XYZ file of N, CA, C and O in Angstrom:
716
model
N 202.407 42.366 8.246
C 201.106 42.021 8.774
C 200.575 43.202 9.592
O 201.278 43.767 10.409
N 199.312 43.545 9.355
C 198.644 44.604 10.101
C 197.927 44.033 11.315
O 197.610 42.845 11.368
N 197.621 44.913 12.256
C 196.738 44.584 13.369
C 195.508 45.458 13.232
O 195.607 46.688 13.231
N 194.363 44.808 13.084
C 193.093 45.463 12.805
C 192.226 45.418 14.064
O 192.128 44.374 14.714
N 191.591 46.532 14.383
C 190.652 46.574 15.497
C 189.237 46.545 14.920
O 188.805 47.472 14.240
N 188.539 45.437 15.175
C 187.135 45.302 14.800
C 186.314 45.794 15.977
O 186.443 45.286 17.083
N 185.502 46.816 15.755
C 184.708 47.401 16.832
C 183.258 46.951 16.723
O 182.710 46.846 15.633
N 182.678 46.721 17.904
C 181.302 46.222 17.980
C 180.565 46.919 19.107
O 181.000 46.871 20.251
N 179.452 47.571 18.769
C 178.583 48.179 19.768
C 177.238 47.464 19.696
O 176.429 47.739 18.804
N 176.990 46.511 20.609
C 175.748 45.755 20.553
C 174.496 46.600 20.724
O 173.400 46.148 20.413
N 174.634 47.856 21.177
C 173.474 48.727 21.371
C 172.801 49.093 20.056
O 171.598 49.311 20.023
N 173.585 49.203 18.972
C 172.962 49.583 17.702
C 173.385 48.699 16.531
O 172.882 48.860 15.423
N 174.247 47.765 16.768
C 174.697 46.874 15.706
C 173.593 45.899 15.312
O 172.749 45.539 16.134
N 173.616 45.456 14.076
C 172.696 44.396 13.660
C 173.108 43.064 14.284
O 172.365 42.095 14.236
N 174.291 43.021 14.885
C 174.825 41.834 15.549
C 174.674 42.046 17.060
O 175.354 42.876 17.658
N 173.761 41.305 17.667
C 173.432 41.500 19.081
C 174.327 40.660 19.994
O 175.076 39.792 19.535
N 174.189 40.890 21.279
C 174.903 40.081 22.263
C 174.449 38.620 22.164
O 175.266 37.710 22.305
N 173.179 38.388 21.906
C 172.700 37.015 21.729
C 173.351 36.354 20.518
O 173.682 35.165 20.560
N 173.550 37.113 19.436
C 174.252 36.582 18.269
C 175.671 36.172 18.650
O 176.164 35.121 18.240
N 176.333 37.024 19.430
C 177.699 36.754 19.864
C 177.768 35.475 20.697
O 178.607 34.611 20.472
N 176.849 35.338 21.662
C 176.823 34.134 22.499
C 176.523 32.897 21.668
O 177.095 31.822 21.893
N 175.637 33.042 20.688
C 175.337 31.929 19.787
C 176.590 31.512 19.018
O 176.879 30.323 18.883
N 177.345 32.494 18.530
C 178.565 32.167 17.784
C 179.605 31.488 18.671
O 180.302 30.565 18.219
N 179.719 31.901 19.924
C 180.623 31.201 20.848
C 180.177 29.745 20.972
O 180.989 28.815 20.898
N 178.890 29.542 21.133
C 178.351 28.182 21.283
C 178.610 27.354 20.027
O 179.038 26.195 20.113
N 178.367 27.931 18.856
C 178.573 27.206 17.593
C 180.053 26.870 17.402
O 180.393 25.785 16.937
N 180.934 27.792 17.771
C 182.366 27.492 17.678
C 182.714 26.290 18.543
O 183.472 25.416 18.141
N 182.151 26.239 19.741
C 182.455 25.162 20.665
C 181.824 23.838 20.242
O 182.471 22.798 20.302
N 180.568 23.870 19.831
C 179.859 22.628 19.536
C 180.124 22.089 18.142
O 180.173 20.881 17.939
N 180.263 22.984 17.174
C 180.389 22.554 15.782
C 181.726 22.903 15.157
O 181.985 22.533 14.015
N 182.548 23.639 15.875
C 183.848 24.013 15.328
C 183.784 25.086 14.265
O 184.747 25.297 13.530
N 182.645 25.792 14.170
C 182.527 26.853 13.168
C 183.613 27.897 13.398
O 183.874 28.289 14.530
N 184.234 28.325 12.324
C 185.302 29.313 12.494
C 185.302 30.383 11.408
O 186.198 31.198 11.364
N 184.302 30.390 10.554
C 184.270 31.403 9.493
C 183.153 32.403 9.763
O 182.000 32.056 9.848
N 183.563 33.640 9.951
C 182.650 34.731 10.254
C 183.031 35.917 9.377
O 184.064 35.896 8.713
N 182.204 36.993 9.380
C 182.585 38.207 8.659
C 182.210 39.436 9.465
O 181.372 39.379 10.345
N 182.906 40.552 9.148
C 182.698 41.811 9.870
C 182.998 42.973 8.938
O 183.859 42.881 8.067
N 182.300 44.085 9.144
C 182.539 45.262 8.313
C 183.799 45.995 8.768
O 184.129 46.005 9.950
N 184.480 46.586 7.790
C 185.747 47.268 8.070
C 185.803 48.611 7.365
O 185.283 48.780 6.269
N 186.465 49.561 8.002
C 186.597 50.912 7.482
C 187.812 51.030 6.570
O 187.709 51.489 5.443
N 188.979 50.676 7.067
C 190.231 50.799 6.300
C 190.414 49.600 5.361
O 191.461 48.952 5.348
N 189.394 49.325 4.548
C 189.394 48.117 3.717
C 190.566 48.072 2.741
O 191.037 46.996 2.394
N 191.055 49.215 2.345
C 192.147 49.227 1.369
C 193.504 48.913 2.014
O 194.498 48.736 1.313
N 193.552 48.807 3.343
C 194.797 48.515 4.045
C 194.799 47.137 4.699
O 195.801 46.717 5.261
N 193.661 46.443 4.664
C 193.508 45.155 5.348
C 193.684 44.023 4.343
O 193.208 44.094 3.220
N 194.363 42.947 4.803
C 194.629 41.805 3.924
C 194.463 40.494 4.676
O 194.590 40.442 5.908
N 194.202 39.448 3.924
C 194.160 38.100 4.497
C 195.486 37.854 5.212
O 196.548 38.219 4.710
N 195.412 37.276 6.394
C 196.595 37.023 7.197
C 196.847 38.058 8.277
O 197.644 37.829 9.184
N 196.168 39.211 8.197
C 196.305 40.217 9.249
C 195.679 39.697 10.542
O 194.745 38.896 10.520
N 196.196 40.166 11.643
C 195.652 39.840 12.959
C 194.528 40.822 13.263
O 194.563 41.968 12.828
N 193.525 40.359 14.031
C 192.503 41.289 14.511
C 192.294 41.100 16.002
O 192.545 40.038 16.565
N 191.860 42.186 16.612
C 191.330 42.172 17.971
C 189.917 42.701 17.881
O 189.654 43.662 17.151
N 189.000 42.075 18.617
C 187.600 42.464 18.588
C 187.311 43.284 19.837
O 187.450 42.801 20.957
N 186.920 44.530 19.640
C 186.704 45.490 20.723
C 185.216 45.757 20.901
O 184.562 46.271 19.993
N 184.680 45.408 22.067
C 183.288 45.736 22.394
C 183.288 47.149 22.967
O 184.030 47.457 23.895
N 182.456 48.011 22.379
C 182.324 49.395 22.826
C 180.866 49.645 23.198
O 180.014 48.784 23.025
N 180.574 50.832 23.686
C 179.199 51.187 24.005
C 179.025 51.537 25.463
O 179.999 51.676 26.206
N 177.781 51.650 25.857
C 177.466 52.107 27.215
C 177.035 50.972 28.135
O 176.864 51.184 29.323
N 176.818 49.787 27.630
C 176.257 48.707 28.430
C 177.235 47.565 28.599
O 177.835 47.100 27.640
N 177.383 47.103 29.834
C 178.252 45.981 30.129
C 179.715 46.374 30.043
O 180.069 47.536 29.849
N 180.568 45.367 30.231
C 182.010 45.594 30.132
C 182.382 45.960 28.699
O 181.835 45.403 27.755
N 183.328 46.862 28.567
C 183.845 47.203 27.253
C 185.334 46.903 27.234
O 186.029 47.053 28.231
N 185.792 46.468 26.083
C 187.196 46.119 25.917
C 187.343 45.001 24.908
O 186.402 44.670 24.175
N 188.525 44.403 24.878
C 188.817 43.345 23.913
C 188.103 42.064 24.331
O 188.304 41.570 25.438
N 187.273 41.528 23.430
C 186.540 40.285 23.691
C 187.022 39.141 22.812
O 186.518 38.031 22.921
N 187.986 39.399 21.944
C 188.483 38.323 21.096
C 189.670 38.729 20.257
O 190.003 39.909 20.133
N 190.293 37.697 19.717
C 191.445 37.883 18.844
C 191.438 36.757 17.818
O 190.951 35.668 18.074
N 191.987 37.036 16.648
C 192.056 36.015 15.616
C 192.759 36.514 14.376
O 193.555 37.456 14.432
N 192.418 35.905 13.252
C 193.084 36.181 11.981
C 192.063 36.539 10.907
O 191.033 35.865 10.779
N 192.355 37.565 10.136
C 191.562 37.914 8.951
C 191.875 36.856 7.899
O 193.041 36.569 7.624
N 190.841 36.280 7.280
C 191.058 35.173 6.347
C 190.674 35.485 4.903
O 190.721 34.603 4.048
N 190.292 36.729 4.618
C 189.959 37.094 3.241
C 190.417 38.510 2.958
O 190.665 39.287 3.868
N 190.498 38.828 1.691
C 190.655 40.215 1.290
C 189.287 40.887 1.471
O 188.257 40.219 1.425
N 189.241 42.195 1.696
C 187.958 42.883 1.841
C 187.107 42.748 0.573
O 187.631 42.714 -0.541
N 185.799 42.655 0.774
C 184.859 42.551 -0.334
C 183.635 43.404 -0.016
O 183.268 43.586 1.139
N 183.041 43.957 -1.065
C 181.882 44.830 -0.896
C 180.615 43.992 -0.800
O 180.438 43.037 -1.555
N 179.759 44.363 0.154
C 178.470 43.692 0.359
C 177.440 44.724 0.790
O 177.769 45.882 1.023
N 176.228 44.272 0.974
C 175.112 45.102 1.417
C 175.431 45.716 2.785
O 175.983 45.069 3.658
N 175.059 46.968 2.948
C 175.279 47.705 4.198
C 174.464 47.081 5.327
O 173.243 46.999 5.248
N 175.134 46.649 6.384
C 174.473 46.004 7.520
C 173.463 46.926 8.207
O 172.497 46.465 8.795
N 173.669 48.257 8.126
C 172.799 49.200 8.831
C 171.524 49.507 8.060
O 170.614 50.124 8.600
N 171.487 49.105 6.785
C 170.315 49.379 5.968
C 170.266 50.781 5.390
O 169.283 51.177 4.781
N 171.356 51.559 5.546
C 171.377 52.940 5.056
C 171.885 53.061 3.617
O 171.974 54.162 3.089
N 172.263 51.950 3.030
C 172.715 51.968 1.644
C 174.127 52.470 1.430
O 174.502 52.829 0.311
N 174.924 52.528 2.478
C 176.319 52.981 2.350
C 177.163 51.917 1.656
O 176.843 50.738 1.682
N 178.247 52.353 1.047
C 179.223 51.425 0.490
C 179.933 50.769 1.681
O 180.561 51.462 2.486
N 179.819 49.445 1.807
C 180.334 48.748 2.980
C 181.190 47.564 2.550
O 180.788 46.789 1.681
N 182.352 47.450 3.183
C 183.268 46.344 2.923
C 183.352 45.450 4.151
O 183.245 45.917 5.289
N 183.548 44.178 3.887
C 183.638 43.176 4.936
C 184.900 42.346 4.737
O 185.453 42.292 3.629
N 185.312 41.683 5.808
C 186.362 40.669 5.736
C 185.860 39.429 6.458
O 185.052 39.516 7.386
N 186.339 38.281 6.019
C 186.104 37.033 6.752
C 187.197 36.917 7.807
O 188.308 37.428 7.617
N 186.873 36.273 8.915
C 187.860 36.109 9.975
C 187.630 34.797 10.712
O 186.534 34.236 10.698
N 188.687 34.334 11.356
C 188.632 33.156 12.219
C 189.136 33.564 13.596
O 190.280 33.997 13.723
N 188.287 33.438 14.618
C 188.732 33.765 15.972
C 189.644 32.686 16.544
O 189.495 31.511 16.234
N 190.580 33.114 17.377
C 191.391 32.194 18.167
C 190.816 32.082 19.567
O 190.872 31.020 20.175
N 190.319 33.201 20.088
C 189.737 33.227 21.425
C 188.642 34.276 21.450
O 188.853 35.409 21.001
N 187.470 33.888 21.940
C 186.360 34.808 22.180
C 185.926 34.620 23.624
O 185.838 33.480 24.096
N 185.660 35.712 24.322
C 185.185 35.618 25.703
C 183.860 36.356 25.844
O 183.620 37.358 25.176
N 183.009 35.829 26.711
C 181.743 36.461 27.024
C 182.022 37.581 28.025
O 182.374 37.303 29.166
N 181.862 38.846 27.637
C 182.189 39.948 28.539
C 181.226 40.077 29.718
O 181.505 40.820 30.651
N 180.122 39.349 29.691
C 179.203 39.358 30.820
C 179.542 38.268 31.838
O 178.957 38.226 32.916
N 180.487 37.380 31.491
C 180.831 36.269 32.377
C 182.302 36.250 32.779
O 182.648 35.610 33.761
N 183.146 36.933 32.035
C 184.590 36.898 32.277
C 185.189 38.294 32.197
O 184.632 39.176 31.541
N 186.354 38.477 32.819
C 187.044 39.762 32.664
C 187.514 39.952 31.226
O 187.775 38.979 30.520
N 187.590 41.196 30.809
C 188.124 41.526 29.484
C 189.303 42.476 29.664
O 189.497 43.046 30.731
N 190.081 42.635 28.610
C 191.120 43.662 28.572
C 190.363 44.961 28.324
O 189.906 45.225 27.218
N 190.156 45.755 29.368
C 189.181 46.847 29.346
C 189.594 48.036 28.483
O 190.782 48.294 28.266
N 188.586 48.773 28.062
C 188.823 50.013 27.311
C 189.628 50.998 28.139
O 190.495 51.694 27.605
N 189.359 51.058 29.438
C 190.115 51.968 30.316
C 191.589 51.587 30.341
O 192.463 52.460 30.253
N 191.875 50.288 30.453
C 193.268 49.829 30.443
C 193.924 50.120 29.093
O 195.072 50.565 29.030
N 193.181 49.909 28.023
C 193.710 50.187 26.680
C 194.003 51.677 26.510
O 195.052 52.045 25.971
N 193.084 52.531 26.963
C 193.306 53.984 26.898
C 194.556 54.390 27.659
O 195.310 55.253 27.209
N 194.771 53.784 28.800
C 195.927 54.117 29.632
C 197.230 53.615 29.013
O 198.234 54.330 28.963
N 197.219 52.374 28.551
C 198.436 51.732 28.057
C 198.774 52.067 26.603
O 199.942 52.013 26.210
N 197.754 52.368 25.805
C 197.968 52.675 24.388
C 197.178 53.937 24.040
O 196.136 53.885 23.377
N 197.665 55.090 24.497
C 196.955 56.340 24.201
C 197.073 56.676 22.708
O 197.931 56.150 22.004
N 196.184 57.514 22.252
C 196.263 57.956 20.861
C 195.433 57.130 19.907
O 195.492 57.332 18.692
N 194.654 56.199 20.419
C 193.741 55.408 19.604
C 192.370 55.481 20.259
O 192.271 55.528 21.477
N 191.313 55.500 19.474
C 189.949 55.607 19.993
C 189.459 54.223 20.434
O 189.031 53.419 19.610
N 189.532 53.942 21.732
C 189.171 52.640 22.298
C 187.729 52.591 22.791
O 187.302 51.564 23.315
N 186.972 53.669 22.627
C 185.614 53.684 23.172
C 184.523 53.830 22.118
O 183.346 53.855 22.470
N 184.870 53.921 20.870
C 183.870 54.054 19.811
C 184.542 54.237 18.472
O 185.716 53.924 18.306
N 183.796 54.745 17.518
C 184.344 55.011 16.191
C 184.148 53.857 15.230
O 183.436 52.899 15.501
N 184.803 53.975 14.093
C 184.665 52.997 13.013
C 185.331 51.665 13.345
O 186.340 51.621 14.041
N 184.787 50.604 12.780
C 185.369 49.279 12.899
C 186.367 49.060 11.770
O 186.198 49.580 10.665
N 187.392 48.286 12.057
C 188.354 47.946 11.016
C 189.439 48.970 10.844
O 189.890 49.211 9.725
N 189.883 49.581 11.937
C 190.994 50.529 11.879
C 192.304 49.803 12.163
O 192.341 48.824 12.907
N 193.383 50.320 11.588
C 194.706 49.696 11.689
C 195.515 50.376 12.791
O 195.593 51.605 12.843
N 196.133 49.565 13.639
C 197.052 50.102 14.641
C 198.418 50.347 14.012
O 198.804 49.649 13.066
N 199.159 51.296 14.571
C 200.551 51.466 14.157
C 201.333 50.246 14.643
O 200.865 49.498 15.520
N 202.535 50.052 14.113
C 203.366 48.912 14.533
C 203.643 48.962 16.031
O 203.590 47.934 16.717
N 203.917 50.147 16.557
C 204.189 50.302 17.992
C 202.951 49.979 18.827
O 203.041 49.283 19.844
N 201.788 50.474 18.415
C 200.544 50.183 19.129
C 200.245 48.680 19.095
O 199.828 48.103 20.102
N 200.457 48.065 17.933
C 200.196 46.631 17.788
C 201.102 45.810 18.693
O 200.650 44.857 19.344
N 202.358 46.175 18.756
C 203.302 45.471 19.621
C 202.874 45.588 21.082
O 202.903 44.607 21.831
N 202.465 46.762 21.473
C 202.024 46.984 22.859
C 200.752 46.186 23.152
O 200.623 45.574 24.218
N 199.806 46.161 22.206
C 198.570 45.408 22.404
C 198.852 43.911 22.491
O 198.267 43.213 23.321
N 199.743 43.406 21.655
C 200.104 41.982 21.728
C 200.647 41.623 23.103
O 200.304 40.580 23.668
N 201.483 42.484 23.662
C 202.046 42.239 24.996
C 200.944 42.277 26.059
O 200.902 41.416 26.952
N 200.050 43.263 25.966
C 198.934 43.348 26.916
C 198.034 42.126 26.818
O 197.578 41.589 27.832
N 197.766 41.684 25.594
C 196.914 40.511 25.377
C 197.552 39.257 25.971
O 196.871 38.467 26.634
N 198.832 39.065 25.745
C 199.522 37.895 26.306
C 199.399 37.884 27.824
O 199.102 36.834 28.423
N 199.618 39.028 28.458
C 199.477 39.128 29.916
C 198.038 38.853 30.343
O 197.793 38.170 31.341
N 197.076 39.409 29.603
C 195.658 39.193 29.910
C 195.308 37.704 29.856
O 194.667 37.174 30.768
N 195.711 37.025 28.792
C 195.389 35.602 28.646
C 196.026 34.795 29.777
O 195.352 33.992 30.432
N 197.301 35.010 30.038
C 197.979 34.277 31.113
C 197.337 34.552 32.471
O 197.180 33.645 33.296
N 196.953 35.789 32.696
C 196.340 36.191 33.960
C 194.958 35.559 34.150
O 194.517 35.330 35.278
N 194.258 35.239 33.051
C 192.865 34.802 33.146
C 192.585 33.365 32.738
O 191.427 32.938 32.804
N 193.586 32.607 32.348
C 193.351 31.217 31.929
C 192.618 30.446 33.022
O 191.650 29.736 32.749
N 193.061 30.573 34.253
C 192.410 29.855 35.351
C 190.956 30.307 35.512
O 190.069 29.483 35.767
N 190.706 31.599 35.349
C 189.336 32.125 35.445
C 188.459 31.564 34.327
O 187.294 31.228 34.558
N 189.005 31.430 33.120
C 188.256 30.847 32.005
C 187.828 29.423 32.356
O 186.667 29.049 32.189
N 188.775 28.630 32.821
C 188.490 27.235 33.140
C 187.532 27.109 34.326
O 186.647 26.265 34.324
N 187.693 27.947 35.333
C 186.802 27.933 36.492
C 185.376 28.250 36.059
O 184.422 27.581 36.460
N 185.205 29.282 35.260
C 183.872 29.661 34.784
C 183.253 28.538 33.972
O 182.065 28.246 34.106
N 184.042 27.880 33.142
C 183.527 26.771 32.336
C 183.072 25.626 33.231
O 182.024 25.020 32.985
N 183.826 25.328 34.287
C 183.450 24.216 35.166
C 182.175 24.531 35.945
O 181.404 23.641 36.269
N 181.931 25.799 36.237
C 180.710 26.191 36.926
C 179.486 26.061 36.030
O 178.363 26.003 36.507
N 179.704 26.022 34.736
C 178.608 25.869 33.773
C 178.390 24.386 33.472
O 178.252 23.983 32.321
N 178.385 23.557 34.509
C 178.167 22.119 34.401
C 179.130 21.472 33.412
O 178.747 20.638 32.602
N 180.384 21.896 33.472
C 181.400 21.296 32.627
C 181.386 21.769 31.195
O 182.076 21.229 30.354
N 180.604 22.782 30.897
C 180.498 23.262 29.527
C 180.926 24.715 29.442
O 180.523 25.532 30.242
N 181.725 25.033 28.444
C 182.126 26.421 28.235
C 181.318 27.059 27.111
O 181.644 28.120 26.640
N 180.217 26.410 26.722
C 179.478 26.819 25.534
C 179.162 28.306 25.450
O 179.244 28.893 24.383
N 178.771 28.932 26.546
C 178.390 30.337 26.500
C 179.384 31.235 27.228
O 179.125 32.408 27.427
N 180.515 30.687 27.615
C 181.480 31.438 28.403
C 182.622 31.940 27.525
O 182.945 33.107 27.496
N 183.252 31.043 26.809
C 184.337 31.449 25.920
C 184.559 30.354 24.888
O 184.076 29.241 25.027
N 185.274 30.690 23.844
C 185.659 29.710 22.837
C 187.112 29.944 22.504
O 187.572 31.074 22.407
N 187.812 28.861 22.333
C 189.248 28.935 22.108
C 189.596 28.030 20.939
O 189.290 26.851 20.951
N 190.201 28.588 19.935
C 190.652 27.824 18.785
C 192.026 28.356 18.424
O 192.150 29.345 17.725
N 193.052 27.709 18.931
C 194.401 28.174 18.682
C 194.915 27.642 17.363
O 194.558 26.564 16.923
N 195.787 28.428 16.753
C 196.474 27.960 15.557
C 197.960 28.204 15.725
O 198.405 28.708 16.742
N 198.720 27.839 14.711
C 200.176 27.908 14.837
C 200.713 29.326 14.999
O 201.831 29.519 15.435
N 199.911 30.368 14.710
C 200.379 31.746 14.828
C 200.103 32.333 16.208
O 200.484 33.439 16.494
N 199.407 31.602 17.072
C 199.020 32.131 18.369
C 200.129 31.873 19.387
O 200.438 30.731 19.670
N 200.713 32.918 19.980
C 201.809 32.719 20.917
C 201.405 32.052 22.218
O 202.241 31.536 22.927
N 200.099 32.008 22.529
C 199.675 31.353 23.758
C 199.314 29.892 23.528
O 198.770 29.235 24.400
N 199.617 29.354 22.378
C 199.268 27.974 22.070
C 199.872 27.030 23.089
O 201.013 27.169 23.482
N 199.094 26.043 23.478
C 199.573 25.058 24.441
C 199.820 23.738 23.770
O 199.149 23.312 22.920
């Protein structure tokens, strides 16, 4: 199983921060769990691979905003940027998504420090981590989730008992933080 880093820069992506918040809300209210994202290393990615979603750019917090599972083999579709490039996508199901404007994230600075040798601040989406990098990221993610569970719940309670725009959590049997 590979670990794929899906990168997202809301500053120029066709997928805006409002789209992201809408998807968190839809996951919470309707249980939607099928999404897609463009990937660079399409020939190395497979259904069943794990992904981490990395928000990059110059605005707001940057870092890991989600984790989940790739649910399809890569497929070619229309270029999201409109430039006519050959573009591949994968379907994915998130296990946890957090609003980086409302909650702490596993920051790009922390990732750079703990897992050097990978571009955590920009670049192509859909790159594969080495086995060692993936193991280190899994450990960092587990610590991040445990460290912030109370913050997630507190933020949700401040939103009049609703976590609709704060975070979404959909655990499956492969998630080590499952309760």
